PDB file of C-alpha atoms in Angstrom:
ATOM      1  CA  MET P 141     -57.486-126.944  11.584  1.00  0.00           C
ATOM      2  CA  GLU P 142     -58.464-128.911   8.447  1.00  0.00           C
ATOM      3  CA  THR P 143     -56.912-132.096   7.720  1.00  0.00           C
ATOM      4  CA  ALA P 144     -56.551-133.910   4.456  1.00  0.00           C
ATOM      5  CA  GLN P 145     -59.395-136.235   4.858  1.00  0.00           C
ATOM      6  CA  SER P 146     -61.390-134.081   6.098  1.00  0.00           C
ATOM      7  CA  ARG P 147     -60.843-132.013   2.858  1.00  0.00           C
ATOM      8  CA  ARG P 148     -60.882-135.019   0.434  1.00  0.00           C
ATOM      9  CA  GLN P 149     -64.274-135.154  -0.987  1.00  0.00           C
ATOM     10  CA  ALA P 150     -66.336-138.121  -2.098  1.00  0.00           C
ATOM     11  CA  ALA P 151     -64.907-139.358  -6.383  1.00  0.00           C
ATOM     12  CA  PRO P 152     -67.542-138.530  -8.815  1.00  0.00           C
ATOM     13  CA  GLY P 153     -69.357-141.490 -10.832  1.00  0.00           C
ATOM     14  CA  ALA P 154     -67.898-142.619 -14.173  1.00  0.00           C
ATOM     15  CA  PHE P 155     -70.587-140.592 -15.858  1.00  0.00           C
ATOM     16  CA  THR P 156     -69.811-137.452 -14.397  1.00  0.00           C
ATOM     17  CA  ALA P 157     -66.132-137.808 -14.095  1.00  0.00           C
ATOM     18  CA  PHE P 158     -66.359-138.167 -17.939  1.00  0.00           C
ATOM     19  CA  ALA P 159     -67.948-134.974 -18.237  1.00  0.00           C
ATOM     20  CA  ARG P 160     -65.657-132.712 -16.059  1.00  0.00           C
ATOM     21  CA  PHE P 161     -62.906-134.631 -18.299  1.00  0.00           C
ATOM     22  CA  VAL P 162     -64.321-133.717 -21.841  1.00  0.00           C
ATOM     23  CA  LEU P 163     -64.996-129.928 -19.990  1.00  0.00           C
ATOM     24  CA  CYS P 164     -61.593-129.546 -18.659  1.00  0.00           C
ATOM     25  CA  GLY P 165     -59.473-131.027 -21.265  1.00  0.00           C
ATOM     26  CA  GLY P 166     -61.342-130.000 -23.984  1.00  0.00           C
ATOM     27  CA  GLY P 167     -61.375-125.857 -22.922  1.00  0.00           C
ATOM     28  CA  VAL P 168     -57.652-126.446 -22.257  1.00  0.00           C
ATOM     29  CA  GLY P 169     -57.010-128.120 -25.570  1.00  0.00           C
ATOM     30  CA  LEU P 170     -58.764-125.410 -26.721  1.00  0.00           C
ATOM     31  CA  ALA P 171     -56.970-123.084 -25.466  1.00  0.00           C
ATOM     32  CA  SER P 172     -53.755-124.465 -26.310  1.00  0.00           C
ATOM     33  CA  SER P 173     -54.326-124.547 -29.999  1.00  0.00           C
ATOM     34  CA  PHE P 174     -55.111-120.709 -29.702  1.00  0.00           C
ATOM     35  CA  ALA P 175     -51.854-120.489 -27.607  1.00  0.00           C
ATOM     36  CA  VAL P 176     -49.678-122.330 -30.274  1.00  0.00           C
ATOM     37  CA  ALA P 177     -50.457-120.306 -32.873  1.00  0.00           C
ATOM     38  CA  ALA P 178     -50.036-117.146 -31.093  1.00  0.00           C
ATOM     39  CA  LEU P 179     -46.566-118.337 -29.859  1.00  0.00           C
ATOM     40  CA  ALA P 180     -45.526-119.995 -33.559  1.00  0.00           C
ATOM     41  CA  SER P 181     -45.471-116.184 -34.881  1.00  0.00           C
ATOM     42  CA  TRP P 182     -42.424-116.035 -32.223  1.00  0.00           C
ATOM     43  CA  VAL P 183     -40.698-119.249 -32.053  1.00  0.00           C
ATOM     44  CA  PRO P 184     -40.378-122.307 -34.772  1.00  0.00           C
ATOM     45  CA  TRP P 185     -43.842-124.316 -34.089  1.00  0.00           C
ATOM     46  CA  VAL P 186     -42.460-127.319 -33.141  1.00  0.00           C
ATOM     47  CA  LEU P 187     -41.309-124.785 -29.835  1.00  0.00           C
ATOM     48  CA  ALA P 188     -44.472-123.335 -29.775  1.00  0.00           C
ATOM     49  CA  ASN P 189     -45.908-127.287 -29.655  1.00  0.00           C
ATOM     50  CA  ALA P 190     -43.397-128.495 -27.329  1.00  0.00           C
ATOM     51  CA  LEU P 191     -43.587-125.769 -24.963  1.00  0.00           C
ATOM     52  CA  VAL P 192     -47.344-125.659 -25.102  1.00  0.00           C
ATOM     53  CA  THR P 193     -48.052-129.177 -24.630  1.00  0.00           C
ATOM     54  CA  ALA P 194     -45.662-129.245 -21.602  1.00  0.00           C
ATOM     55  CA  VAL P 195     -47.583-126.415 -20.158  1.00  0.00           C
ATOM     56  CA  SER P 196     -51.257-127.243 -21.083  1.00  0.00           C
ATOM     57  CA  THR P 197     -50.450-131.053 -19.552  1.00  0.00           C
ATOM     58  CA  LEU P 198     -49.261-129.436 -15.895  1.00  0.00           C
ATOM     59  CA  LEU P 199     -52.596-127.129 -15.907  1.00  0.00           C
ATOM     60  CA  ALA P 200     -54.774-130.090 -17.012  1.00  0.00           C
ATOM     61  CA  THR P 201     -53.517-132.738 -14.544  1.00  0.00           C
ATOM     62  CA  GLU P 202     -54.243-129.844 -11.922  1.00  0.00           C
ATOM     63  CA  LEU P 203     -57.815-129.017 -12.970  1.00  0.00           C
ATOM     64  CA  HIS P 204     -58.026-132.953 -13.204  1.00  0.00           C
ATOM     65  CA  ALA P 205     -56.910-133.619  -9.814  1.00  0.00           C
ATOM     66  CA  ARG P 206     -58.932-130.824  -8.104  1.00  0.00           C
ATOM     67  CA  PHE P 207     -62.181-130.913 -10.282  1.00  0.00           C
ATOM     68  CA  THR P 208     -62.807-134.232 -12.543  1.00  0.00           C
ATOM     69  CA  PHE P 209     -61.556-137.182 -10.638  1.00  0.00           C
ATOM     70  CA  GLY P 210     -62.373-134.839  -6.862  1.00  0.00           C
ATOM     71  CA  ALA P 211     -58.906-135.418  -5.618  1.00  0.00           C
ATOM     72  CA  GLY P 212     -59.216-132.838  -2.932  1.00  0.00           C
ATOM     73  CA  GLY P 213     -56.254-131.281  -3.445  1.00  0.00           C
ATOM     74  CA  ARG P 214     -53.266-130.215  -6.010  1.00  0.00           C
ATOM     75  CA  ALA P 215     -51.628-133.100  -8.002  1.00  0.00           C
ATOM     76  CA  THR P 216     -48.572-134.701  -6.798  1.00  0.00           C
ATOM     77  CA  TRP P 217     -45.556-135.031  -8.849  1.00  0.00           C
ATOM     78  CA  HIS P 218     -46.059-138.871  -9.182  1.00  0.00           C
ATOM     79  CA  GLN P 219     -50.061-137.652 -10.756  1.00  0.00           C
ATOM     80  CA  HIS P 220     -48.085-135.406 -12.830  1.00  0.00           C
ATOM     81  CA  VAL P 221     -45.304-138.034 -14.409  1.00  0.00           C
ATOM     82  CA  GLN P 222     -47.930-140.206 -14.693  1.00  0.00           C
ATOM     83  CA  SER P 223     -50.183-137.987 -16.946  1.00  0.00           C
ATOM     84  CA  ALA P 224     -47.672-136.794 -19.046  1.00  0.00           C
ATOM     85  CA  GLY P 225     -47.014-140.437 -19.697  1.00  0.00           C
ATOM     86  CA  SER P 226     -50.629-141.199 -20.711  1.00  0.00           C
ATOM     87  CA  ALA P 227     -50.644-137.788 -22.634  1.00  0.00           C
ATOM     88  CA  VAL P 228     -47.264-138.711 -24.659  1.00  0.00           C
ATOM     89  CA  ALA P 229     -48.924-142.276 -25.358  1.00  0.00           C
ATOM     90  CA  ALA P 230     -51.824-140.471 -26.544  1.00  0.00           C
ATOM     91  CA  TYR P 231     -50.170-137.783 -29.045  1.00  0.00           C
ATOM     92  CA  GLY P 232     -48.451-141.826 -30.044  1.00  0.00           C
ATOM     93  CA  VAL P 233     -52.210-142.532 -31.117  1.00  0.00           C
ATOM     94  CA  THR P 234     -53.014-139.636 -32.931  1.00  0.00           C
ATOM     95  CA  CYS P 235     -49.497-139.433 -35.071  1.00  0.00           C
ATOM     96  CA  VAL P 236     -49.410-143.091 -36.326  1.00  0.00           C
ATOM     97  CA  ALA P 237     -53.257-142.355 -37.057  1.00  0.00           C
ATOM     98  CA  MET P 238     -52.053-139.567 -39.206  1.00  0.00           C
ATOM     99  CA  LEU P 239     -48.998-141.795 -40.635  1.00  0.00           C
ATOM    100  CA  LEU P 240     -51.551-144.285 -41.412  1.00  0.00           C
ATOM    101  CA  LEU P 241     -53.806-142.219 -43.044  1.00  0.00           C
ATOM    102  CA  GLN P 242     -50.966-141.370 -45.070  1.00  0.00           C
ATOM    103  CA  GLN P 243     -49.816-144.763 -45.940  1.00  0.00           C
ATOM    104  CA  LEU P 244     -53.122-145.300 -47.246  1.00  0.00           C
ATOM    105  CA  VAL P 245     -54.555-142.505 -49.091  1.00  0.00           C
ATOM    106  CA  ALA P 246     -51.995-140.743 -51.377  1.00  0.00           C
ATOM    107  CA  ALA P 247     -53.619-137.244 -51.318  1.00  0.00           C
ATOM    108  CA  PRO P 248     -56.438-137.035 -48.331  1.00  0.00           C
ATOM    109  CA  GLY P 249     -59.029-134.070 -48.296  1.00  0.00           C
ATOM    110  CA  ALA P 250     -59.200-131.772 -45.125  1.00  0.00           C
ATOM    111  CA  VAL P 251     -62.515-133.612 -44.139  1.00  0.00           C
ATOM    112  CA  LEU P 252     -60.960-137.322 -43.974  1.00  0.00           C
ATOM    113  CA  THR P 253     -57.750-135.877 -42.314  1.00  0.00           C
ATOM    114  CA  GLN P 254     -59.964-134.619 -39.527  1.00  0.00           C
ATOM    115  CA  VAL P 255     -62.000-137.229 -39.126  1.00  0.00           C
ATOM    116  CA  VAL P 256     -59.146-140.071 -38.774  1.00  0.00           C
ATOM    117  CA  TYR P 257     -57.572-137.310 -36.416  1.00  0.00           C
ATOM    118  CA  LEU P 258     -60.195-136.314 -34.351  1.00  0.00           C
ATOM    119  CA  SER P 259     -61.200-140.086 -34.521  1.00  0.00           C
ATOM    120  CA  ALA P 260     -58.033-141.333 -33.180  1.00  0.00           C
ATOM    121  CA  SER P 261     -58.054-138.223 -30.990  1.00  0.00           C
ATOM    122  CA  ALA P 262     -61.794-139.448 -29.500  1.00  0.00           C
ATOM    123  CA  LEU P 263     -59.769-143.060 -28.920  1.00  0.00           C
ATOM    124  CA  ALA P 264     -56.970-141.982 -27.005  1.00  0.00           C
ATOM    125  CA  GLY P 265     -59.150-139.100 -24.952  1.00  0.00           C
ATOM    126  CA  VAL P 266     -60.743-142.421 -23.693  1.00  0.00           C
ATOM    127  CA  ALA P 267     -58.080-144.755 -23.077  1.00  0.00           C
ATOM    128  CA  ARG P 268     -56.458-141.537 -21.383  1.00  0.00           C
ATOM    129  CA  PHE P 269     -59.672-140.919 -19.009  1.00  0.00           C
ATOM    130  CA  ALA P 270     -59.439-144.571 -18.253  1.00  0.00           C
ATOM    131  CA  VAL P 271     -55.618-144.532 -17.014  1.00  0.00           C
ATOM    132  CA  LEU P 272     -56.381-141.087 -15.340  1.00  0.00           C
ATOM    133  CA  ARG P 273     -59.276-142.663 -13.387  1.00  0.00           C
ATOM    134  CA  LEU P 274     -58.103-146.016 -12.898  1.00  0.00           C
ATOM    135  CA  VAL P 275     -54.700-145.815 -12.188  1.00  0.00           C
ATOM    136  CA  VAL P 276     -53.223-141.876 -11.946  1.00  0.00           C
ATOM    137  CA  PHE P 277     -55.712-140.618  -9.416  1.00  0.00           C
ATOM    138  CA  ALA P 278     -57.125-143.988  -7.691  1.00  0.00           C
ATOM    139  CA  ARG P 279     -56.638-143.167  -4.571  1.00  0.00           C
ATOM    140  CA  GLY P 280     -60.403-144.679  -3.344  1.00  0.00           C
ATOM    141  CA  ARG P 281     -59.139-148.334  -3.778  1.00  0.00           C
ATOM    142  CA  ALA P 282     -56.295-148.092  -2.450  1.00  0.00           C
ATOM    143  CA  GLN P 283     -57.685-146.259   0.759  1.00  0.00           C
ATOM    144  CA  ALA P 284     -59.817-148.665   1.008  1.00  0.00           C
ATOM    145  CA  SER P 285     -58.297-151.386   0.909  1.00  0.00           C
ATOM    146  CA  ALA P 286     -55.278-150.336   3.418  1.00  0.00           C
ATOM    147  CA  GLY P 287     -58.318-149.816   5.525  1.00  0.00           C
ATOM    148  CA  VAL P 288     -59.406-153.190   5.178  1.00  0.00           C
ATOM    149  CA  ARG P 289     -56.186-154.524   5.856  1.00  0.00           C
ATOM    150  CA  ALA P 290     -55.581-152.463   9.321  1.00  0.00           C
ATOM    151  CA  ALA P 291     -59.372-153.586  10.550  1.00  0.00           C
ATOM    152  CA  ARG P 292     -58.684-157.018  10.471  1.00  0.00           C
ATOM    153  CA  PRO P 293     -57.802-158.981  13.937  1.00  0.00           C
ATOM    154  CA  VAL P 294     -54.568-159.704  14.210  1.00  0.00           C
ATOM    155  CA  PRO P 295     -53.860-163.230  14.637  1.00  0.00           C
ATOM    156  CA  THR P 296     -51.996-163.934  18.217  1.00  0.00           C
ATOM    157  CA  THR P 297     -50.562-166.838  19.957  1.00  0.00           C
ATOM    158  CA  ALA P 298     -52.177-168.183  23.123  1.00  0.00           C
ATOM    159  CA  VAL P 299     -49.603-167.386  25.712  1.00  0.00           C
ATOM    160  CA  ARG P 300     -49.589-169.411  28.668  1.00  0.00           C
ATOM    161  CA  PRO P 301     -48.517-168.665  32.336  1.00  0.00           C
ATOM    162  CA  ALA P 302     -45.006-170.266  33.119  1.00  0.00           C
ATOM    163  CA  LYS P 303     -44.967-172.509  35.858  1.00  0.00           C
ATOM    164  CA  LEU P 304     -42.886-171.120  38.738  1.00  0.00           C
ATOM    165  CA  CYS P 305     -41.627-174.035  40.555  1.00  0.00           C
ATOM    166  CA  ARG P 306     -41.691-177.573  39.247  1.00  0.00           C
ATOM    167  CA  ALA P 307     -42.640-180.946  40.453  1.00  0.00           C
ATOM    168  CA  ALA P 308     -39.627-182.887  41.862  1.00  0.00           C
TER     169      ALA P 308
END
């Protein structure tokens, strides 16, 4: 029977993980944009966006756990919550960028709007990658430090044999 330890694979390097992150996240993002457009024909856009965002975040987290960061299995609920938090933060970054653009430029054109949005998305994506790699799926460091702690010798006090009889 295969154990969780034997199922785990070595975590990929930063470059490989980032390439996988872009592939998985970009693929899910592209599919999500089509899903929002399709769903918005039946329900209000805000609701369609919220539903698709929730589902796509769950899907992307599973992909990141299994493929991007080599966690060797399904994402835990704790990882899903942390990932959702990083997605909300990334969403906030893009919203602030767009609000700033509206404040600074009276009537921004489509190209400027796309440049600002995509730049904010890229910045948020890099930060999200770092959070996912260093916090959410950082199993290697925690296991390694636990192994080091377990490998240290436990200090003991010298036990002296008790004297069985006293000198009178």
